[in-house]
XYZ file of C-alpha atoms in Angstrom:
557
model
C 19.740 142.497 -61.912
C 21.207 144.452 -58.946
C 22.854 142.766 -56.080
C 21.956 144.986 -53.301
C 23.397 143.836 -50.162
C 23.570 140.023 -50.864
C 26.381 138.244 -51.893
C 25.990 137.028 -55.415
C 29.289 135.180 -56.432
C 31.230 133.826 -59.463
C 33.591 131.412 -59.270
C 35.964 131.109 -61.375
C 38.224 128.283 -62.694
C 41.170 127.681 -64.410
C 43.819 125.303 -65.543
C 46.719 125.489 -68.009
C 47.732 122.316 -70.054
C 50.739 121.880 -68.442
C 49.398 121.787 -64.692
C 47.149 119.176 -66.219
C 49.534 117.040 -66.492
C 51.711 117.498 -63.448
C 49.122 118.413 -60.617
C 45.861 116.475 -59.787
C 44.883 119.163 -56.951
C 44.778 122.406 -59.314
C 42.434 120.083 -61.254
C 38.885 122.011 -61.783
C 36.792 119.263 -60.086
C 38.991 120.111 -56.976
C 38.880 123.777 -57.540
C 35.069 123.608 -58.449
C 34.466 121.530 -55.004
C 36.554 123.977 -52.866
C 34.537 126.793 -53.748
C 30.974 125.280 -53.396
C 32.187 123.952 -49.919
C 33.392 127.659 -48.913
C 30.146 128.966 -50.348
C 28.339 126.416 -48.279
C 30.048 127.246 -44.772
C 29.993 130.869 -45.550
C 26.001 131.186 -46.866
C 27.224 132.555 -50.065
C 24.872 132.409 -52.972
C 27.362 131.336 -55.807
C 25.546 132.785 -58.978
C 27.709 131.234 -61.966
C 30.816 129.032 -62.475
C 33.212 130.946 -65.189
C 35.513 127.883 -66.155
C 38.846 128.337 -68.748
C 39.871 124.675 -69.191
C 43.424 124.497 -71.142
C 44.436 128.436 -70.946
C 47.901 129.724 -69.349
C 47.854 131.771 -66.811
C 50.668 134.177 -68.606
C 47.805 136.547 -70.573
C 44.083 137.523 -69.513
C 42.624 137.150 -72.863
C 40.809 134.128 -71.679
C 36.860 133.704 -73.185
C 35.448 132.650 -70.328
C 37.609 135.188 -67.526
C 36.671 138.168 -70.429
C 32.622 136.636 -70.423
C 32.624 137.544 -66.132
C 34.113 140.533 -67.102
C 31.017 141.704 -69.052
C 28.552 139.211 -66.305
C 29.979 142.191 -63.629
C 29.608 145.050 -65.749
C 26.358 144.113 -66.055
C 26.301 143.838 -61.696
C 25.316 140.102 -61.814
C 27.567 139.384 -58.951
C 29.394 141.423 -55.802
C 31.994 138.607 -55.318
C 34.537 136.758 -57.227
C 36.034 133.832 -55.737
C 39.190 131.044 -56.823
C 40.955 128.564 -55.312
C 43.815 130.320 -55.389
C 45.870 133.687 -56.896
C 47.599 131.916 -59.362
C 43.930 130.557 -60.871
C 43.749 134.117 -61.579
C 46.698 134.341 -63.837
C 50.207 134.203 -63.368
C 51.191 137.746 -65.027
C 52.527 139.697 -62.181
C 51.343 143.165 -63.671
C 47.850 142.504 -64.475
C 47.048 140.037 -61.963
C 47.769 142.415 -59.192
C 45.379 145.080 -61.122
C 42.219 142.613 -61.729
C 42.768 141.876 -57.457
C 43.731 144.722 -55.958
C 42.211 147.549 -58.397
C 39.559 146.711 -60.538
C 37.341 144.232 -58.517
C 37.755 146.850 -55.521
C 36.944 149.769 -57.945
C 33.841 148.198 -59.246
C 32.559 147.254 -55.300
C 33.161 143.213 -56.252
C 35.009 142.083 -53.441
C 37.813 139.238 -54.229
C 38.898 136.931 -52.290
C 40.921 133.115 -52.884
C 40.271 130.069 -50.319
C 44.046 128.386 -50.410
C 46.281 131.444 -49.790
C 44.111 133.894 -47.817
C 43.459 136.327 -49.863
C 40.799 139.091 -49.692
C 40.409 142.659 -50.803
C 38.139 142.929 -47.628
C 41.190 143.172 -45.638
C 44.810 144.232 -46.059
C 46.971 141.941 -47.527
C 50.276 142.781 -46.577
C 52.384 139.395 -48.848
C 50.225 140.131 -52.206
C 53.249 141.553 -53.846
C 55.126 137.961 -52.951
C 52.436 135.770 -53.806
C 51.890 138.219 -57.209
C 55.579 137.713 -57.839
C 56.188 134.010 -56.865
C 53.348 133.356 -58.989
C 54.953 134.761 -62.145
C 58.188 132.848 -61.386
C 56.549 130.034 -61.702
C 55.325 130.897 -65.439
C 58.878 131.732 -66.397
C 60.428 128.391 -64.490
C 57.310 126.312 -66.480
C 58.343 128.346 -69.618
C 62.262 127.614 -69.062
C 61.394 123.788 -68.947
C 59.430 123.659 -71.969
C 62.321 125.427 -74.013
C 64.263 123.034 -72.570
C 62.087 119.758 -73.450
C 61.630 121.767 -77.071
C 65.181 122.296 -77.329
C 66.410 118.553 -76.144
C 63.715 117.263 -78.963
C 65.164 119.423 -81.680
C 68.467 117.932 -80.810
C 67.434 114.831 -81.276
C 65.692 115.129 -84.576
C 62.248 114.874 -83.135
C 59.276 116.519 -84.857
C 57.609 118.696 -82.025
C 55.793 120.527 -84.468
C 52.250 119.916 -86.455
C 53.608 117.921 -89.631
C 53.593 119.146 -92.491
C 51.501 118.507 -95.861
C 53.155 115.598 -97.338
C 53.491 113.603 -93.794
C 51.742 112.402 -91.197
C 52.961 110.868 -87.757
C 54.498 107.357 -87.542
C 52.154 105.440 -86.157
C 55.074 103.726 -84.189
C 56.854 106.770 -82.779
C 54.786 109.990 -82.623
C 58.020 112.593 -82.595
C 58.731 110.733 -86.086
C 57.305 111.580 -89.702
C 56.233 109.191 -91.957
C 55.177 110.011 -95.228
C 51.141 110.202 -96.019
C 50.111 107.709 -98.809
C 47.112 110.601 -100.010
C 49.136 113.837 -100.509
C 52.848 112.909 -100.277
C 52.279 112.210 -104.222
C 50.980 116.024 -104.217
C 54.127 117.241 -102.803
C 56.300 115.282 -105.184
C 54.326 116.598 -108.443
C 54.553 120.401 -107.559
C 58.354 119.686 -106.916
C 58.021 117.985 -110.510
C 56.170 120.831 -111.750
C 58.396 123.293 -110.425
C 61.203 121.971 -111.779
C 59.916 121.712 -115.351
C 59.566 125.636 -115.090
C 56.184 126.027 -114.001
C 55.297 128.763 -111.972
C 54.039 128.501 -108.193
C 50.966 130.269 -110.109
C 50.528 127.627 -112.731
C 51.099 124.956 -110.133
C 47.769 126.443 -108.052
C 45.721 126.562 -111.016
C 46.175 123.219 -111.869
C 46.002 121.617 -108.839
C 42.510 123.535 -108.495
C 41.464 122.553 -111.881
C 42.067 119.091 -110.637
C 40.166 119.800 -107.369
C 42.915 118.642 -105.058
C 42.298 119.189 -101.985
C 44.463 122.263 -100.133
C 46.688 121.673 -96.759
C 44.668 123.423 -94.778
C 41.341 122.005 -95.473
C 42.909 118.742 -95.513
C 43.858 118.911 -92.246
C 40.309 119.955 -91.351
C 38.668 117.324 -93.024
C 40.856 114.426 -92.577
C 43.323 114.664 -89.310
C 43.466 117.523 -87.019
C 40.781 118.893 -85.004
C 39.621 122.345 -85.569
C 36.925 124.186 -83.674
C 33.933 125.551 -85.863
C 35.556 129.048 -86.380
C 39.037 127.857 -87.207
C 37.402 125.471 -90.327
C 35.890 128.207 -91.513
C 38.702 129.992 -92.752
C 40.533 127.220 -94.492
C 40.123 127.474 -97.890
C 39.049 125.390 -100.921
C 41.775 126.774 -103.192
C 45.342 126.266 -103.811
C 46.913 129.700 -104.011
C 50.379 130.517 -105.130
C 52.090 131.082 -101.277
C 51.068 127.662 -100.157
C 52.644 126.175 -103.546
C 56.137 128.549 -102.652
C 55.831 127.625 -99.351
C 56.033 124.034 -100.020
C 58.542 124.526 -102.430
C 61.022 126.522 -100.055
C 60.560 123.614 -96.958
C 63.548 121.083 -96.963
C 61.289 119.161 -94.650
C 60.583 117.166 -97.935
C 64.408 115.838 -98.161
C 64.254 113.762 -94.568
C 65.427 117.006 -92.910
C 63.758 118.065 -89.709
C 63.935 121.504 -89.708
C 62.811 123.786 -86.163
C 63.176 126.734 -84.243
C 63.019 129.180 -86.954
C 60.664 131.789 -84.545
C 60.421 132.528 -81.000
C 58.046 134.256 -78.651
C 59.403 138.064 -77.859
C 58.887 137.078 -74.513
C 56.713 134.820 -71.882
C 53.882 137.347 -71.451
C 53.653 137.505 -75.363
C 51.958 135.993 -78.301
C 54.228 137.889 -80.526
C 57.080 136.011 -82.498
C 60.105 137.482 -84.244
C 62.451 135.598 -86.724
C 65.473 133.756 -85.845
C 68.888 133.780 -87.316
C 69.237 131.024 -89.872
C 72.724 130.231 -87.912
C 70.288 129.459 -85.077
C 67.847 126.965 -86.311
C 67.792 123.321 -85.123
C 68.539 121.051 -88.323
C 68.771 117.708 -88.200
C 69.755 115.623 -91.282
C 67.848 112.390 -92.337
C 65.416 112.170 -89.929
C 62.590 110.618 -91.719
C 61.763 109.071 -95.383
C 62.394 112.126 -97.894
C 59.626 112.818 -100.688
C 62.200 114.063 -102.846
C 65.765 113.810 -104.239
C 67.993 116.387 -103.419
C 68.557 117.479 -107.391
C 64.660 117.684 -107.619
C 64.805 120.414 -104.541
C 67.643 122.101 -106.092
C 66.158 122.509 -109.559
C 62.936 123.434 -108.217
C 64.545 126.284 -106.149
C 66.528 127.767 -109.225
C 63.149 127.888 -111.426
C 61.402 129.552 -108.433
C 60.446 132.691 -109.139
C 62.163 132.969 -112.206
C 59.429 134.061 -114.145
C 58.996 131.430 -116.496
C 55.725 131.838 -118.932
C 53.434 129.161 -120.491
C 53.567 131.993 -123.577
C 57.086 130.636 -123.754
C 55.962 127.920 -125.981
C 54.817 130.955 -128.359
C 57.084 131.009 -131.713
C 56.722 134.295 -131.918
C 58.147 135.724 -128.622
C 61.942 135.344 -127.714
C 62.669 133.306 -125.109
C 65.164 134.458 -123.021
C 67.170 131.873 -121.037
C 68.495 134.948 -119.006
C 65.151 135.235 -117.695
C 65.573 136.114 -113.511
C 69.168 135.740 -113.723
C 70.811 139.052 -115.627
C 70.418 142.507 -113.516
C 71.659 146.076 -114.338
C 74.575 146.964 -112.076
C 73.933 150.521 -111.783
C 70.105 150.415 -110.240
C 70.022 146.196 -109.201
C 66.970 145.580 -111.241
C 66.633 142.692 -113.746
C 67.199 143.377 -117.577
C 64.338 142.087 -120.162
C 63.899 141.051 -123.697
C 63.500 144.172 -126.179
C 64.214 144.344 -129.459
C 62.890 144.714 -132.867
C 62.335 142.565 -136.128
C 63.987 143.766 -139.487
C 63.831 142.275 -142.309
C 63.175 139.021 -140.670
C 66.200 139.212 -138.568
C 65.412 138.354 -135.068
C 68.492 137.586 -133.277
C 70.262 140.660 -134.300
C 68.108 142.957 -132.953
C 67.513 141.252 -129.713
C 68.621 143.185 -126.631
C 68.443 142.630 -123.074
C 67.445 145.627 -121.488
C 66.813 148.126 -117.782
C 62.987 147.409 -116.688
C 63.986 150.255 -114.401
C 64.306 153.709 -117.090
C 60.346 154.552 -117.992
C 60.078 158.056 -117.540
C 57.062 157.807 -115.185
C 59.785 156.262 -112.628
C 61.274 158.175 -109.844
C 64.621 158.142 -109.323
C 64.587 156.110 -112.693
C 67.997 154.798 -114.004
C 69.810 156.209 -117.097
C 69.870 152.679 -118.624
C 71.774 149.793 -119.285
C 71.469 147.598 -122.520
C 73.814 144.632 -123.566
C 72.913 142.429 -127.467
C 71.769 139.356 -126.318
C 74.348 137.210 -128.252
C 76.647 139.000 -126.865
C 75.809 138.251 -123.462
C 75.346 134.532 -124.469
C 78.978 134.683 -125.511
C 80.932 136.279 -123.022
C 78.820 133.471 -120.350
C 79.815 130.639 -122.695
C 83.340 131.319 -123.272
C 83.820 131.951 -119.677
C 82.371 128.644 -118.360
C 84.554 127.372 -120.985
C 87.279 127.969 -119.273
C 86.320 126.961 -116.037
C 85.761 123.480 -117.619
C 88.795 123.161 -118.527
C 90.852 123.645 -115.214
C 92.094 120.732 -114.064
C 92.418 119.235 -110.490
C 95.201 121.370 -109.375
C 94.435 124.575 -110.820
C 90.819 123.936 -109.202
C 92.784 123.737 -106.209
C 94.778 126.394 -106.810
C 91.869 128.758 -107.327
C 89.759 127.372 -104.071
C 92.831 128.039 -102.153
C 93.666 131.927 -103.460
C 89.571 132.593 -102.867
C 89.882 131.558 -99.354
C 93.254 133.408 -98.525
C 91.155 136.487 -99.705
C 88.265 135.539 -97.882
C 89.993 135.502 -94.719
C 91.375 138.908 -95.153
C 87.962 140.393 -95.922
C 86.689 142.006 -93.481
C 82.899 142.919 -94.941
C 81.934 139.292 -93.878
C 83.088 140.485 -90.498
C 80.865 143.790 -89.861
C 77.907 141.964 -91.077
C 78.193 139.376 -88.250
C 78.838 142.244 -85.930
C 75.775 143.940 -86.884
C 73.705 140.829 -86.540
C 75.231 140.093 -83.239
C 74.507 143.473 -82.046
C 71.345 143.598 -82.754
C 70.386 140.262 -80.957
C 71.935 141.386 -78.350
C 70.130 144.718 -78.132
C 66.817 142.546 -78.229
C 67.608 140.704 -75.491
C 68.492 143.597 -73.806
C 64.802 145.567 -74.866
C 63.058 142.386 -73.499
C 64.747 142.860 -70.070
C 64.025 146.324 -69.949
C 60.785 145.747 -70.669
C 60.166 143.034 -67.829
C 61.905 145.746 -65.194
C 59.116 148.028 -66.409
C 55.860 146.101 -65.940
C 57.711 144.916 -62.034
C 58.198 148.646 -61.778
C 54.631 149.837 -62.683
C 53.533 146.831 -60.315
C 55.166 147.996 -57.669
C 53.760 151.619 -58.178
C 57.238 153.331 -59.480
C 56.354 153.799 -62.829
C 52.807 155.117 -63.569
C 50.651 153.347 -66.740
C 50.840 156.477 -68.939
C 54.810 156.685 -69.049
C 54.863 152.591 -69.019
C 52.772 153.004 -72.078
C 55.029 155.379 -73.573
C 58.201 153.716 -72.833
C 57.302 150.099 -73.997
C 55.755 151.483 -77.313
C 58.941 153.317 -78.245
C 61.155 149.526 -77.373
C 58.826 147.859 -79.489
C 59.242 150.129 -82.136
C 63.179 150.091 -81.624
C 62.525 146.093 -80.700
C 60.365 146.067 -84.699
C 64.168 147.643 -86.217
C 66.449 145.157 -84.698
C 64.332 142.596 -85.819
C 63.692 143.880 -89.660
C 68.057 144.196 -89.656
C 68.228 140.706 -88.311
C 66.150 138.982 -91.164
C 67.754 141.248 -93.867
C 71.320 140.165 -92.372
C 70.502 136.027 -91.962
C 68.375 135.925 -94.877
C 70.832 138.086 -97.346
C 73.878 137.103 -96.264
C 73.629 132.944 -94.642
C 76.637 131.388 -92.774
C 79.121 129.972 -95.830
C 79.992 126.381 -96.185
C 83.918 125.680 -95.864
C 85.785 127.699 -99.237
C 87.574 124.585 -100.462
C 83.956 122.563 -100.152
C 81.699 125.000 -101.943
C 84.414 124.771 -104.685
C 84.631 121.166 -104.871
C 80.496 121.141 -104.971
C 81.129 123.717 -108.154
C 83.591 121.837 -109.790
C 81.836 118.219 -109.343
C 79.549 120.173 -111.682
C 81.749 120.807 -114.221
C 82.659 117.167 -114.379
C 79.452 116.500 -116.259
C 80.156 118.654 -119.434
C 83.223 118.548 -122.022
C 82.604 121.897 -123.927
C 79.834 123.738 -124.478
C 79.080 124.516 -127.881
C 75.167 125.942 -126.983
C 74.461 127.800 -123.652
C 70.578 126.760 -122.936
C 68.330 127.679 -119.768
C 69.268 124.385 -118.231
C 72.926 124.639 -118.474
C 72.590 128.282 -117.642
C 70.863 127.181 -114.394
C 73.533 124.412 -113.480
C 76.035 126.682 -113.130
C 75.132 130.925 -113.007
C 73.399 132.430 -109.821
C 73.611 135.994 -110.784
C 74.704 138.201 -113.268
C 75.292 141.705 -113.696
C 75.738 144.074 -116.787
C 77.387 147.546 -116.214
C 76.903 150.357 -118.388
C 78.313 150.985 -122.331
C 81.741 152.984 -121.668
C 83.461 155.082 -124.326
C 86.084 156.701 -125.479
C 87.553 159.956 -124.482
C 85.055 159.911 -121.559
C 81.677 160.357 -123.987
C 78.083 159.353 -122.377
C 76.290 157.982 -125.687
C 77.723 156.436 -128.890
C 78.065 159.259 -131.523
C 78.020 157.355 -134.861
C 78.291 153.419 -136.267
C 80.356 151.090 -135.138
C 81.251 153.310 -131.856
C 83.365 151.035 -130.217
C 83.003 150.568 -126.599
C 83.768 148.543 -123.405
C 80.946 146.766 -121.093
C 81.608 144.937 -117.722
C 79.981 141.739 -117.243
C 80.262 140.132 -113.657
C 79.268 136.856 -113.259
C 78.286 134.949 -109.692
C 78.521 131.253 -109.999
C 76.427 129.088 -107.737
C 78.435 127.546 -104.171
C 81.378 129.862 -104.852
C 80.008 133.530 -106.261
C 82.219 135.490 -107.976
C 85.684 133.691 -108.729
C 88.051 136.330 -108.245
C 87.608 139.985 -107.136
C 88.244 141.694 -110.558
C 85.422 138.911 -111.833
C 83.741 141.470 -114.330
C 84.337 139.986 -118.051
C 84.724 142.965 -120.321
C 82.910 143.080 -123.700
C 84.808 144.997 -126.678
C 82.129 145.844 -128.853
C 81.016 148.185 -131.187
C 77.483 150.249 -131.452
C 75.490 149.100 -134.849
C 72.617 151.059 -135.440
């Protein structure tokens, strides 16, 4: 359908959630009767009403602006009318192209009742009104940080709840727990603690037919348009179960703020520093203890087997905890059976020395009862400190602490690179004003803002290595008096098992076999030998700098 010289208009209508709530006269009834009255006075034959009811004016990828788009592609209409500039979006940048370049391109002439507008004439303020208009997305976006960041402080949930709660009926920024799956969260927490793996966990709860979060939340509570049901799922799969697992939601915590938006014109979010999350303690009824969270996070991942149960295969108790110092990856069972002798020819050894592996290490290896040993007799002795030499210890480690500086560059690091992102994000808004203003052409803006996000992409990968790998440490003195409250609950131990093991050991590492006179590889029987053994204790690491245990041994073939 061609035009030809009538005038064949679209109106079109917007309003953002927020100026819902605070302005009655940007309401779309009132836009919708301003332009039929215009197109009354002014004989214009309005075509088709476009209308985007609850979309922000920060981005164009709107389904009813992008469905005109195609209508005047297709020449339905010469004209384009709103109630204002702002209706049009509030993104300085591609605002002013849609109104002063690509309706006047395209022969659609654009024009606004409220502020005078009109690409029939010269407008001489456009780059004000284009400008005011995106101050007023950043000033709406500033206040909703704000409200966000006032509810965080005050332990209110501003967030959908999670599976396990629901909102109190009586205060709405409050969680209460949900009588139909807060029983699921508590049995994979069970589960998880028992040794089951995330994997195990899914299958069962599948094989039971319980229902998953997200098609819960379809089916029961939140309201989900036809193409967002569609993808939830019927299945539990092993993410959701970790995911669950790794949320201290479930001890009364509320826990926020752990993404943010890369900026106001963007849908993009980048991780936070943990240091910067908003935590508040005991702020609704917790699912969970806080012994069940902690057991279920030391079984997580650790590989545990339902083969376990098998006589016939060692079980490990080292299982996710033991790595090889010289490559960092984890040591396994090996070993071989001789003349029904099991334990004696049970090694723990490198996953990480197959000759189809690049850069494949030369191998580490350690006897298995040895290893059990050297980790028994030294708990052993850290059982039987007392109080003062505790003490004693907590207070050397922090003296040393202080003085290490290691702790120090990785906060620098961190801290530059926030800083650098705040300073890409800048940049990048002095661009997009630039290009809008005609001092920077789209080909070079192109090129410039694709080589910040890619520098924008490093700071952020360096940031969630640094606050995930290394996490702001309690006090010294407190972690040890966590450790040591421990210890209060054993005497001696005469058998290290997998629970015990757990209690106490975070990490431990197994350096190469080293020999006399400087050789590489044992030359005959009962080579004796030396092997380092450093050990990393949960709350307080690794005791003392020179923490490596040494294991005199000798090779038996």
């Amino acid at each position: 359908m061609r035009t030809g010289n009538k005038t064949l208009a679209f109106a079109y209508l917007r309003l953002s959630n927020e100026e819902a709530h605070s302005s009655e006269s940007s309401s779309i009834a009132n836009q919708r009767q301003m332009i039929r009255d215009y197109c009354q006075r002014h004989s214009i034959m309005l075509v088709r009403e476009f209308v985007d009811d609850g979309y922000s004016g920060g981005n164009f990828d709107r389904p009813a602006f992008q469905d005109m788009l195609r209508q005047l592609h297709d020449n339905k209409a010469n004209m384009v009318l709103t109630k204002d500039l702002s209706r049009l979006g509030r993104d300085m940048r591609e605002a002013s192209y849609y109104a002063e370049q690509f309706f006047p391109e395209h022969g659609i002439r654009y024009l606004t009742i409220a502020d005078n507008f009109d690409t029939a004439h010269e407008n001489v303020m456009a780059p004000f009104q284009f400008a005011m208009n995106e101050v007023y997305l950043r000033d709406g976006s500033r206040k909703v940080k704000d409200v966000l960041r006032s509810k965080r402080e005050n332990g209110q949930y501003c967030a959908c709840p999670p599976y396990g709660y629901r909102k109190n009926p009586a205060d709405k920024s409050r969680l209460a727990p949900d009588e139909q799956t807060a029983p699921i969260v508590q049995r994979i927490f069970e589960r998880a603690a028992a040794g089951d793996s995330s994997r195990k966990i899914a299958l069962d709860l599948n094989a039971d037919s319980v229902i998953p979060p997200l098609k819960y939340r379809v089916l029961f509570r939140d309201d989900f348009s036809p193409e967002g049901a569609a993808r939830a799922s019927d299945l539990w799969n092993y993410t959701t179960v970790k995911r669950i697992l790794k949320n201290p939601v479930y001890l009364g915590h509320t826990l926020l703020g752990k993404s943010r938006k890369v900026s106001v014109k963007s849908k993009k979010k980048i991780a936070v520093p943990q240091s910067d999350w908003a935590v508040t303690h005991d702020t609704h009824p917790p699912l969970i203890t806080q012994t069940l969270y902690e057991q279920a996070q030391r079984n997580l991942g650790r590989g545990q087997h339902a083969n376990r149960t098998d006589r016939d295969i060692r079980k490990s108790i080292f299982a996710g905890l033991v790595f090889c110092a010289r490559c960092g990856h984890a040591l396994c069972s090996c070993g071989t059976v001789y003349k029904g002798e099991r334990e004696k020819y049970w090694y723990l050894s490198c996953t990480h020395q197959r000759g189809d592996i690049a850069n494949r290490c030369d191998g580490v290896r350690i006897k298995y009862a040895d290893l059990i040993e050297v980790v028994r007799r030294d708990l052993n002795d850290l059982l039987t400190l007392t109080d003062t030499q505790a003490e004693a210890l907590a207070r050397a480690t922090a003296e040393r602490e202080q003085g290490a500086s290691e702790r120090t560059a990785r906060q620098a690091r961190l801290q530059q690179a926030q800083s650098r992102l705040l300073t890409i994000d800048k940049i990048i808004t002095k661009l997009y004003t630039d290009n809008a203003e005609g001092r920077l052409d789209d080909d070079r803006l192109t090129r410039m803002v694709e080589a910040l996000e890619q520098e924008s992409a490093s700071h952020q990968a360096v940031i969630a290595e640094l606050s995930q790998t290394f996490p702001p440490q309690e006090d010294t003195e407190e972690r040890f008096r966590r450790f040591f409250a421990l210890t209060k609950q054993y005497s001696q131990i005469d058998i290290l098992d997998r629970d015990t093991l757990l209690t106490f050991v975070e990490r431990i590492e197994v350096g190469p076999k080293q020999f006399a006179d400087g050789r590489r590889k044992a030359t005959h029987r009962n080579t004796p030998y030396q092997q380092s053994i450093r050990i990393s204790y949960r709350f307080i690491g690794e005791i003392t700098t020179d923490n490596a245990q040494v294991l005199d041994a000798s090779c038996n073939f």
